[in-house]
Coordinates of C-alpha atoms and ligand atoms in Angstrom, one line a residue:
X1 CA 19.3 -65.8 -33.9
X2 CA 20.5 -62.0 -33.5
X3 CA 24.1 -62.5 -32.1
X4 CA 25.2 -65.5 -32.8
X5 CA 25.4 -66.9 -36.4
X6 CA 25.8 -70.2 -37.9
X7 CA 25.0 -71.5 -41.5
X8 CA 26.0 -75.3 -42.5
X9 CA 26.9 -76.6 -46.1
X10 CA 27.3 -80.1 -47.3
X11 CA 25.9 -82.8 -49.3
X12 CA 25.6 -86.8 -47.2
X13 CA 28.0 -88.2 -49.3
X14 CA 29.5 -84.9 -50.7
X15 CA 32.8 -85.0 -49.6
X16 CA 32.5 -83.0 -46.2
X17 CA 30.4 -80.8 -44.1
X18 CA 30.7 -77.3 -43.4
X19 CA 29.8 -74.4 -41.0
X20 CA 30.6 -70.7 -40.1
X21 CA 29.7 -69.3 -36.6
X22 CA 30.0 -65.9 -36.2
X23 CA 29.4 -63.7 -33.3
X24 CA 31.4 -66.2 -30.4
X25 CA 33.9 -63.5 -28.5
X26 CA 37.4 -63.2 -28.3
X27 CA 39.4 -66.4 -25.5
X28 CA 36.8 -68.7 -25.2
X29 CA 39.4 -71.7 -24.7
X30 CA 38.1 -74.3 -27.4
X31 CA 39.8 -77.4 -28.8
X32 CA 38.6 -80.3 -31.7
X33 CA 37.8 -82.3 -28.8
X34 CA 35.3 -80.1 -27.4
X35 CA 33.1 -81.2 -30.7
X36 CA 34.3 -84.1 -31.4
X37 CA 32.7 -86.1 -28.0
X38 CA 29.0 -84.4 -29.1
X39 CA 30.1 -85.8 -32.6
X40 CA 30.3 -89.4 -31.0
X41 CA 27.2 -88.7 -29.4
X42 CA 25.5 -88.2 -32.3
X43 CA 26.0 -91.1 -34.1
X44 CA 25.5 -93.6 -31.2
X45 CA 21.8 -95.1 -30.2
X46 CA 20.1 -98.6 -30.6
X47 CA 18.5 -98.2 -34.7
X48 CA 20.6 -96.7 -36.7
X49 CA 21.9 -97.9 -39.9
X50 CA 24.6 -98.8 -41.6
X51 CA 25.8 -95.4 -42.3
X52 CA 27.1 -94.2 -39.1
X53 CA 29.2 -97.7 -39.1
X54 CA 30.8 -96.0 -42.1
X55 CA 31.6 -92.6 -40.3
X56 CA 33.6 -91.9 -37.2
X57 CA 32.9 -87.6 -37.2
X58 CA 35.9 -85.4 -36.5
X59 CA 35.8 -81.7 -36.6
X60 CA 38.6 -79.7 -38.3
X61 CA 38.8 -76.0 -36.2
X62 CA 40.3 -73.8 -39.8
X63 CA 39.5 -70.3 -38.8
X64 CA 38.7 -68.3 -35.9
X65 CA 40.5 -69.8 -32.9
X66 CA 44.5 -69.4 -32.1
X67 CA 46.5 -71.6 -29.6
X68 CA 42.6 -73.4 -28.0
X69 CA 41.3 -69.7 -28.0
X70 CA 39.1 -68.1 -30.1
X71 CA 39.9 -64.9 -31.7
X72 CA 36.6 -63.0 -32.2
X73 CA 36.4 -63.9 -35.8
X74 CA 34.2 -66.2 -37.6
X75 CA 34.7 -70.1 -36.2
X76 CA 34.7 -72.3 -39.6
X77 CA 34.7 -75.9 -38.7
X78 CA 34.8 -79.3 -41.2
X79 CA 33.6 -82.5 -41.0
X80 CA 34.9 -84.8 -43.7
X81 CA 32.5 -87.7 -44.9
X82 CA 34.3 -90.7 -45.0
X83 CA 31.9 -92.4 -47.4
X84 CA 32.9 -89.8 -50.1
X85 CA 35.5 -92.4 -51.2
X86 CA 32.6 -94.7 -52.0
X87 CA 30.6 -92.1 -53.7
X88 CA 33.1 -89.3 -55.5
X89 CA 32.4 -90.3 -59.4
X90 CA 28.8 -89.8 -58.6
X91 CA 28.9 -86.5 -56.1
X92 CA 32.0 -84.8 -57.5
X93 CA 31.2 -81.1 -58.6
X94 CA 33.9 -81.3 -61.4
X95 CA 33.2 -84.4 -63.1
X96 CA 29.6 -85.8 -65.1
X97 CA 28.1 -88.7 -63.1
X98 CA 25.9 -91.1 -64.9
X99 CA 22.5 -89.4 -63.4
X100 CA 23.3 -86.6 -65.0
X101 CA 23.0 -88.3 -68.4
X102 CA 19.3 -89.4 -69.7
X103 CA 16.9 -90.9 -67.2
X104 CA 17.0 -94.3 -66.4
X105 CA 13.5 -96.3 -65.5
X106 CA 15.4 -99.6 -64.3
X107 CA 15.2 -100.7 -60.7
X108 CA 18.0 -97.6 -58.6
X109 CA 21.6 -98.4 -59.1
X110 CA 24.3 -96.2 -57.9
X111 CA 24.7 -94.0 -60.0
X112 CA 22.1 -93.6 -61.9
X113 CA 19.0 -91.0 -61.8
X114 CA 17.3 -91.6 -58.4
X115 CA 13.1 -91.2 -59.7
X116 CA 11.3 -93.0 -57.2
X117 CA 10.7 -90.4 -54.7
X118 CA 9.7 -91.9 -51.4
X119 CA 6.9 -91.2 -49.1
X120 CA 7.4 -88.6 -46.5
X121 CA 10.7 -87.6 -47.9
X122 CA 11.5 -83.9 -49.2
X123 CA 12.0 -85.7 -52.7
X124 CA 8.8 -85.6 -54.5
X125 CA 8.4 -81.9 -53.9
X126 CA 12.1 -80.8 -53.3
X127 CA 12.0 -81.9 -57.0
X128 CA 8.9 -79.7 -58.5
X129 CA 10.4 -77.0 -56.3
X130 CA 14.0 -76.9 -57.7
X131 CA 12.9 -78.5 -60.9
X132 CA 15.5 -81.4 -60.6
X133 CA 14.8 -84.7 -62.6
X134 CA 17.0 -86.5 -60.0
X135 CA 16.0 -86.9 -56.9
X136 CA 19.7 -87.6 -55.1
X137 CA 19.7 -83.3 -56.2
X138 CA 17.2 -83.0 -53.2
X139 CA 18.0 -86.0 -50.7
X140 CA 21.6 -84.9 -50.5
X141 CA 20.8 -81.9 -48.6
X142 CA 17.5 -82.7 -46.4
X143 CA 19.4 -86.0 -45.4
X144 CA 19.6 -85.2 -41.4
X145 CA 23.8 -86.2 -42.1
X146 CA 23.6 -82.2 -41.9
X147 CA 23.1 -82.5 -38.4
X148 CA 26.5 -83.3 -37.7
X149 CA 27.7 -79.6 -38.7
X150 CA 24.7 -78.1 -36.7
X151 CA 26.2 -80.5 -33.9
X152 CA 29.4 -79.0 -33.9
X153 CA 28.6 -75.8 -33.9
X154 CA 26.3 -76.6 -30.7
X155 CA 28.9 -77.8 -29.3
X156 CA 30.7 -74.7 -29.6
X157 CA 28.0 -73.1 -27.9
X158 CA 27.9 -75.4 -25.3
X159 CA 31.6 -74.3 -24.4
X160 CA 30.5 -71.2 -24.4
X161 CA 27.6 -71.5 -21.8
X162 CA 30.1 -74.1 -20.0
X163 CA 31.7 -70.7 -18.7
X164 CA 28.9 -69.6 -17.2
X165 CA 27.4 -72.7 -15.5
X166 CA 24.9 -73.6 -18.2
X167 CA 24.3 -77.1 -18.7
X168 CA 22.6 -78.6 -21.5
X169 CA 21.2 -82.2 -21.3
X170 CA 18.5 -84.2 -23.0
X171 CA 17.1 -87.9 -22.5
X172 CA 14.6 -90.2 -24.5
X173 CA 11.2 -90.4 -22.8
X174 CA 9.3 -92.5 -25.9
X175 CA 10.1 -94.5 -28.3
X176 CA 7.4 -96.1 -30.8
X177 CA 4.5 -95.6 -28.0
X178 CA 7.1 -97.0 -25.5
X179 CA 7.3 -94.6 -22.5
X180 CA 9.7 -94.0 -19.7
X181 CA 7.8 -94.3 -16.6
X182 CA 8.9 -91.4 -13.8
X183 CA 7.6 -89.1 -11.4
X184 CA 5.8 -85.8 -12.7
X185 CA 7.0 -83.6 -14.7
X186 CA 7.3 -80.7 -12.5
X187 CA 9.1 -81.8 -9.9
X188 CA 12.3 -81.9 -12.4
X189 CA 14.7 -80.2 -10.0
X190 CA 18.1 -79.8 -11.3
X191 CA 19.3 -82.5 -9.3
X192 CA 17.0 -84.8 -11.0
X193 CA 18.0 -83.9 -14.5
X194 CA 21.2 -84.6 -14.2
X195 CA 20.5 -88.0 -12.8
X196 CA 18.1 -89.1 -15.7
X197 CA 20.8 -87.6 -18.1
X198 CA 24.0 -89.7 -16.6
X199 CA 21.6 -92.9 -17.1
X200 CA 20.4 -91.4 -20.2
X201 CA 24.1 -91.6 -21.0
X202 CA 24.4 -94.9 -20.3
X203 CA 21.5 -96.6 -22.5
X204 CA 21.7 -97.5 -25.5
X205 CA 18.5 -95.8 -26.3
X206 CA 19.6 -92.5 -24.3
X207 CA 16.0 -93.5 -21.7
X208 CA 16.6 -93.4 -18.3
X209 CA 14.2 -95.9 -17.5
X210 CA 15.9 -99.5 -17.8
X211 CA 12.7 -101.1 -18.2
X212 CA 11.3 -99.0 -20.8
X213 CA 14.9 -99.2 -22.5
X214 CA 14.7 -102.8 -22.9
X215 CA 10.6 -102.2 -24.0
X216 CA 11.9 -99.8 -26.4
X217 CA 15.1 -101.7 -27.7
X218 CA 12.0 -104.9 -28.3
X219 CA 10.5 -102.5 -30.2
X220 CA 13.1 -101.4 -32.4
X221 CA 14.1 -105.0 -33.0
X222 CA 10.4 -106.2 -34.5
X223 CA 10.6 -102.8 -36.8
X224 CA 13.9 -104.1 -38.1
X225 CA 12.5 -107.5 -38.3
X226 CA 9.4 -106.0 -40.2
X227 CA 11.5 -103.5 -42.1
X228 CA 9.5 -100.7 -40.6
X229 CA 10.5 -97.7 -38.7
X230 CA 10.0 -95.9 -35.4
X231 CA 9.6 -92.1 -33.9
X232 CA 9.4 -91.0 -30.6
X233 CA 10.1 -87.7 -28.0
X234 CA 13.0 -86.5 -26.0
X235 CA 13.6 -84.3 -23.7
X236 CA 16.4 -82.0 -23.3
X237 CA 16.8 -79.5 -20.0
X238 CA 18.9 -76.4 -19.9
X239 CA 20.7 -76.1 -16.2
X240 CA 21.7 -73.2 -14.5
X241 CA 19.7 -70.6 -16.3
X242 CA 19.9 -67.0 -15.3
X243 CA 16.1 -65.6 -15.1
X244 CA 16.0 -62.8 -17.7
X245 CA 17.0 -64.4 -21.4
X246 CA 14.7 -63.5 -24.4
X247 CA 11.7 -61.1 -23.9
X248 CA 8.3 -60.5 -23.7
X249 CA 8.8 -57.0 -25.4
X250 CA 8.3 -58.3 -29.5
X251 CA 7.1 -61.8 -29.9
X252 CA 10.0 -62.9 -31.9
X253 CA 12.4 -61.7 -28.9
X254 CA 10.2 -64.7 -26.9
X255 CA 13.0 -67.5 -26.1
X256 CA 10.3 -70.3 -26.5
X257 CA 9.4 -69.1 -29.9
X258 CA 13.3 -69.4 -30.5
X259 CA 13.9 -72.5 -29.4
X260 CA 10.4 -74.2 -31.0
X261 CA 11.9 -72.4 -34.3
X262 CA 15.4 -74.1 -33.4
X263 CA 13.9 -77.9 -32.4
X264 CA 11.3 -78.0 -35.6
X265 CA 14.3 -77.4 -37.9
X266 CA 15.5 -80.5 -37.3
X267 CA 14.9 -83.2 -39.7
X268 CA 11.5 -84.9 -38.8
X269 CA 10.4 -83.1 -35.6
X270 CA 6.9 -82.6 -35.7
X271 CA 5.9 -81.2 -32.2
X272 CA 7.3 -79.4 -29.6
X273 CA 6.4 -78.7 -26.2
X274 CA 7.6 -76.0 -23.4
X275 CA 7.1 -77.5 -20.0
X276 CA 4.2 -78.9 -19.4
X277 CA 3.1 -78.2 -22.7
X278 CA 0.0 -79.8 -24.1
X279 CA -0.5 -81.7 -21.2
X280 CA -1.1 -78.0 -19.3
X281 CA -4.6 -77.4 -22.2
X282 CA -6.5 -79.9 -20.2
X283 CA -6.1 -78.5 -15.8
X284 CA -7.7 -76.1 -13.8
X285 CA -5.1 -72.8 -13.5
X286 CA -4.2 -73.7 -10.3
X287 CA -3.4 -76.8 -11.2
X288 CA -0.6 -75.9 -13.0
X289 CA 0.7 -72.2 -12.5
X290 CA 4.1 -72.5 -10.1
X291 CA 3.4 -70.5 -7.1
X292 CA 6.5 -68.4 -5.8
X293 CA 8.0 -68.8 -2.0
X294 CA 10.9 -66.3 -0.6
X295 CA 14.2 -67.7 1.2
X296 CA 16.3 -65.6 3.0
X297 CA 19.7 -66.1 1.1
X298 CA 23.2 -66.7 3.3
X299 CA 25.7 -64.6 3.8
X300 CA 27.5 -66.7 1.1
X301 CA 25.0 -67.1 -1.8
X302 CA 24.8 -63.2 -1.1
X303 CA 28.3 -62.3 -1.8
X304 CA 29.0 -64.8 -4.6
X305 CA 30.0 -62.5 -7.1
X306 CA 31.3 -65.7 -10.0
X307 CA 29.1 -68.9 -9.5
X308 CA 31.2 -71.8 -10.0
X309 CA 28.3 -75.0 -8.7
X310 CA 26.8 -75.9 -12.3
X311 CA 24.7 -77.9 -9.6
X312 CA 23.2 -74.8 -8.3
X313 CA 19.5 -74.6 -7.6
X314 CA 17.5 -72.2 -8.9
X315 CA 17.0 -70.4 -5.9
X316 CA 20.3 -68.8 -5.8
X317 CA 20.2 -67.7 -9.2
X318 CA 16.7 -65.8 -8.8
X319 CA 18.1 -64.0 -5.6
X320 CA 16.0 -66.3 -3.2
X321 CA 12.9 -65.9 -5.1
X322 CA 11.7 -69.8 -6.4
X323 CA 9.0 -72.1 -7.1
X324 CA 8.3 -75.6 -6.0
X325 CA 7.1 -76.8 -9.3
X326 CA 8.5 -76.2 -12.8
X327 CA 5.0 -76.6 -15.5
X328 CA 6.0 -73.8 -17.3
X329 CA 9.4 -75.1 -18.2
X330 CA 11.4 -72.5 -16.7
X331 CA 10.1 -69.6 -18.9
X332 CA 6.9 -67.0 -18.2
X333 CA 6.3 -64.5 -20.5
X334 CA 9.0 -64.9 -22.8
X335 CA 11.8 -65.2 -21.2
X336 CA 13.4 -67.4 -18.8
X337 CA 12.6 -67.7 -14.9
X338 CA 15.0 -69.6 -13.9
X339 CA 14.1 -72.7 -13.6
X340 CA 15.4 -75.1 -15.7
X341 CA 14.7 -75.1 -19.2
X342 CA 12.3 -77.6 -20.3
X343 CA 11.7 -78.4 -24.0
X344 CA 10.6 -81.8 -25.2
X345 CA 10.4 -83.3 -29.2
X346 CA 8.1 -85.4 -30.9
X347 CA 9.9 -86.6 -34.0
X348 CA 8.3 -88.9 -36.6
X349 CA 9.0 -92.4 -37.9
X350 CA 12.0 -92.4 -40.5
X351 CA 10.3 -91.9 -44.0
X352 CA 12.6 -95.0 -45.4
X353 CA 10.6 -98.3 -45.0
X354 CA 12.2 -101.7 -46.2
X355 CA 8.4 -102.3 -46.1
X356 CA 7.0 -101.1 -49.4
X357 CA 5.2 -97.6 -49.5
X358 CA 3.1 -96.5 -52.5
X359 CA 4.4 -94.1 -54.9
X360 CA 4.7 -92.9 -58.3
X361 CA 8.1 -93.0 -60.5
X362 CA 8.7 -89.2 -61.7
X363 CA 10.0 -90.0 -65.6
X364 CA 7.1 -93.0 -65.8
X365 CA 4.5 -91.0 -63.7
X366 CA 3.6 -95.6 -62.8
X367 CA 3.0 -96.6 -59.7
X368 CA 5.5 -98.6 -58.0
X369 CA 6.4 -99.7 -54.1
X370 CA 9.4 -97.5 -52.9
X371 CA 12.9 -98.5 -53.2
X372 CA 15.0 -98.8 -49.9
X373 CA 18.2 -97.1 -49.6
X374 CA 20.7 -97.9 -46.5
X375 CA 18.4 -96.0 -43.5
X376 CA 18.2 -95.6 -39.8
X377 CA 15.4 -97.6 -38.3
X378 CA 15.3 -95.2 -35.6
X379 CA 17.0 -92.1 -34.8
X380 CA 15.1 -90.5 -31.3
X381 CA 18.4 -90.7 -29.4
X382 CA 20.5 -89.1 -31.9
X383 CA 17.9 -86.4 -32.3
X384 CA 18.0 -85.7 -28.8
X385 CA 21.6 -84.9 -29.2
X386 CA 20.5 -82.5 -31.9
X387 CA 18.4 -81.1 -29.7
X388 CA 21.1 -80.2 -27.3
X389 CA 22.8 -78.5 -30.2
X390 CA 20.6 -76.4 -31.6
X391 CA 19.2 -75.4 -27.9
X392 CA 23.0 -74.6 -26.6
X393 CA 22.7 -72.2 -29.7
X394 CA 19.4 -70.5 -29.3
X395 CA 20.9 -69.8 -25.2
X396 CA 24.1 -69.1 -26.0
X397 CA 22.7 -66.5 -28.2
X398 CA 19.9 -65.2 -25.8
X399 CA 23.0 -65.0 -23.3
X400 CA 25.1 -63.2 -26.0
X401 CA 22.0 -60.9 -26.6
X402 CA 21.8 -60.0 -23.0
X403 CA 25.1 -59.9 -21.8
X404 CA 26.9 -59.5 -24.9
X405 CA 30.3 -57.9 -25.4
X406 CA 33.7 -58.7 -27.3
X407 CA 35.5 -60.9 -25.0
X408 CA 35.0 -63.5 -22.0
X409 CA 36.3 -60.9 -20.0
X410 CA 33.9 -58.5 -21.1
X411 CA 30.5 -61.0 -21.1
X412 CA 32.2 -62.1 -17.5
X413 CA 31.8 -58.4 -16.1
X414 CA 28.4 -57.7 -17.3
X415 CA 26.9 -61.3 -16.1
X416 CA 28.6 -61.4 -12.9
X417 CA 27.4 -57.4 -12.4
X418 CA 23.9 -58.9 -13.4
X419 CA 23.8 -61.7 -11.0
X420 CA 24.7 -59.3 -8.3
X421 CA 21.6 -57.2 -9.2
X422 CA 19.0 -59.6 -8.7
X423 CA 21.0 -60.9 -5.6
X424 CA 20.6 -57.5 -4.0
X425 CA 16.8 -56.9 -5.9
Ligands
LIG1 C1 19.2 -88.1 -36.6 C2 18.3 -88.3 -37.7 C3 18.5 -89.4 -38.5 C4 17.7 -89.6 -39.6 N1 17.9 -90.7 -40.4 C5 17.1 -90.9 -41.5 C6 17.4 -92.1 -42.3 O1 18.3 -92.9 -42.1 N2 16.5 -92.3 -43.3 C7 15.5 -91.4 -43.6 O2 14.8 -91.7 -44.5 N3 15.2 -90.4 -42.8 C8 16.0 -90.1 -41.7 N4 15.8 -89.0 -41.0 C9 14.6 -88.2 -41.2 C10 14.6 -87.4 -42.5 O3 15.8 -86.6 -42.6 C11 13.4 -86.5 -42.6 O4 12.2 -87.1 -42.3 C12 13.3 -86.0 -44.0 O5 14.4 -85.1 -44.3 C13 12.0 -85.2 -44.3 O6 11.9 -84.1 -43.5 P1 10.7 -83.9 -42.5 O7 10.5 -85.2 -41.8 O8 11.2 -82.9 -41.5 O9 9.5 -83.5 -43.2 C14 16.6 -88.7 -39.9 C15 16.4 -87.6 -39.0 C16 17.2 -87.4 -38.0 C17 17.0 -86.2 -37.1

C-alpha cells in the first residue's frame, strides 16, 4: 500500500485493539457507526465460538476526524476487548502473571505457561522464532481477534470508495466441500452480485444458496458434534470500478498482486484466485478471454459529469466499451477493466480440534494430544467480511494512487475529470 496506511496493535485478550490509517483526505464525513455495522458483521456466522458471545465490537474514532469529518490527519481508531476483565492478572503489561514464573508441565490452566503448542498454529515456531517459552507470547497476536482492527479500518475505506460508487461485497461459495450451486462464473453482472450478496446477507452462513446453506450448516453441526473443524472459500466483488487502477508498468504496481498480498494476510487463507482463476489453467484461449463489443453511449451517460447509480453497469464506466463475460475478474494486465472485481479465498480448517492432534510439549519435549482452548468451529463467513476489509483498502488506495489529492474536493475533481476522458476516448 503506497497511499494509504494502516498498522493494527493488540493482543486477543489484551485489553483493546488498535489501528492508525494514514493517508485518508481531508471531509470524508465518517461516524463510529460507519465501523461499527462491519464490526457486527464480523462476528456473526453459523460456527463460531464462544468468544464472539463474549464481545459486542465498538470502535472509538480518537484522532483524525472533527464534527463526522475527517481532518487529513492520521485516523486512530480502538476496539476495547471486553474479555480483558476476565483475563487482566494474566495479560496486564504492568503486573507478573503466573506464566511468567517457572514452567509448569500440568494439564493448561489459566494462567499458567501455555507449552503445548498446537498443530497448524503459529505456536510451535512463533516460539523458536521469538524465543518465548510461553506460547500465549505468540497466540496473542496471530489470534485472527486482530481482524477486527483491520475491519475497521476497511470500513473506513469502504466510506471512502462509498463516495465514488464503489461497492464492496462478498458471499460464501463453500463450506467443508459443501458448494453453492449457481450459474457460471462469468456471467456475474453487477446486478447479479448484489443479489447473491443481499441473500448472502441474510444466511446464517453468508451462502446465497438456501440449499447449500442448510448442506453447509449440517455440516458444521457433525464437526461440532465430532469436535472437528471446517474451511472453505468466499467470494468478495468490487462494484463500480473505474477501468485504470493499479498498473502493468512494475509488477508490484499490479492491483491483483495487491489484493492476493492483502487476502493471504489474513489468518488461515491459503489460496487465492482472480476471476476465473485456476479454473481458467485447464480451457482453450478462446474459451475464456472476454471479447469486447462497442455501444453507442446516450446523450445522458455522455454528459454525466458525477455518477451517482452504484448500480451502474460497466459499460458506462468504460465509455461504451464492455464485455459480455467477466473470466478475468475485472482486471487485464494489471490493472482494472472495469468489470467488476472478482477475487475468491480458500481458507483452511481452524487449527483448534476438540479432537486430539499429535504434538509435542515444549519444556517436556513428550508427546501428548493437543489441549483445546475456547475456538471457532468455523469461521468462512466472517473471513469473507475480512475480505471485504482488507480489499476496500487495497482499492481505496489504488483509487488514492490514481486520483489522489488532499481533500474530497480535490479527489472529486480529478475523478470526475477522468471519467470524462474515457467518456469522450
Ligand atoms: C475469522 C477467523 C477466525 C478464526 N478463529 C480461529 C479460532 O477460533 N481458533 C483457531 O485456532 N484458529 C482460528 N483462526 C485461524 C487462525 O488464526 C490461523 O489458522 C492461525 O493464526 C495460523 O495461521 P495460518 O493459518 O495463516 O498459517 C481464525 C481465522 C479467521 C480468519
Amino acid at each position: 500500500m503506497t497511499k494509504l496506511k494502516f498498522l493494527t496493535a493488540g493482543e486477543s485478550h489484551g485489553q483493546a485493539l488498535t489501528c492508525i490509517l494514514d493517508g485518508l483526505p481531508s471531509n470524508l464525513a465518517l461516524y463510529a457507526d460507519d465501523i461499527n455495522k462491519d464490526l457486527a458483521r464480523r462476528q456473526k456466522g453459523f460456527g463460531r465460538g464462544g468468544r464472539m458471545k463474549i464481545e459486542t465490537d465498538r470502535v472509538q474514532i480518537l484522532s483524525g476526524v472533527r464534527n463526522g469529518k475527517t481532518l487529513g490527519s492520521p485516523v486512530s481508531l480502538l476496539i476495547e476487548n471486553k474479555d480483558w476483565a476476565n483475563w487482566e492478572m494474566i495479560m496486564n503489561p504492568d503486573t507478573l502473571s503466573t506464566s511468567a514464573g517457572p514452567h509448569h508441565n500440568v494439564p493448561l490452566q489459566k494462567g499458567e505457561a501455555v507449552t503445548r503448542p498446537r498443530p497448524g498454529h503459529a505456536d510451535l515456531t512463533g516460539a523458536l522464532k521469538y524465543g518465548h517459552r510461553d506460547l500465549r507470547n505468540v497466540l496473542e497476536r496471530s489470534s485472527a481477534r486482530e481482524t477486527a482492527a483491520r475491519v475497521a479500518a476497511g470500513a473506513v475505506a469502504k466510506k471512502f470508495l462509498s463516495e465514488f460508487d464503489i461497492q464492496i461485497v462478498s458471499y460464501v461459495t463453500e463450506i467443508g466441500g459443501v458448494k453453492q450451486i449457481r450459474e457460471h462464473r462469468a456471467q456475474s453482472t453487477v446486478k447479479t452480485l448484489l443479489s447473491l450478496f443481499k441473500k448472502a446477507e441474510a444466511s446464517q452462513v453468508r451462502c446465497p444458496d438456501e440449499k447449500a446453506e442448510e448442506k453447509m450448516i449440517a455440516k458444521i453441526k457433525t464437526a461440532m458434534k465430532k469436535g472437528d473443524t471446517l474451511g472453505g472459500v468466499f467470494e468478495v466483488a468490487v462494484l463500480g470500478v473505474p477501468p485504470g487502477l493499479g498498473s502493468y508498468s512494475q509488477w508490484d504496481r499490479k492491483i491483483e498482486a495487491k489484493l492476493s498480498y492483502a487476502i493471504m494476510g489474513i489468518q488461515a487463507i491459503k489460496g487465492v484466485e482472480i476471476g476465473l482463476g485456476f479454473e481458467m489453467a485447464g480451457n482453450f484461449g478462446s474459451e475464456v478471454m472476454d471479447e469486447l463489443y462497442y455501444r453507442t453511449q446516450n446523450t445522458e451517460q455522455r454528459t454525466q459529469t458525477k455518477t451517482q447509480n452504484p448500480k451502474r453497469q460497466s459499460q458506462d464506466l468504460s465509455g461504451g466499451f464492455y464485455r459480455k463475460t467477466n473470466n478475468a475478474g475485472g482486471i487485464e494486465g494489471g490493472m482494472s477493466n472495469g468489470m467488476p472485481v472478482i477475487v475468491r479465498a480458500a481458507m483452511k480448517p481452524i487449527p483448534t480440534l476438540k479432537t486430539p492432534l499429535s504434538s509435542i510439549d515444549i519444556n517436556t519435549k513428550k508427546k501428548f494430544l493437543a489441549a483445546y482452548e475456547r475456538s471457532d468451529t468455523c469461521a468462512v463467513p466472517a473471513a469473507s467480511v475480512i475480505g471485504e476489509a482488507v480489499t476496500a483498502l487495497v482499492i481505496a488506495d489504488c483509487f488514492l494512487d490514481k486520483f489522489g489529492g488532499d481533500s474530497m474536493e480535490e479527489i472529486r475533481r480529478n475523478y470526475s475529470g477522468y471519467l470524462k476522458q474515457i467518456r469522450e476516448f
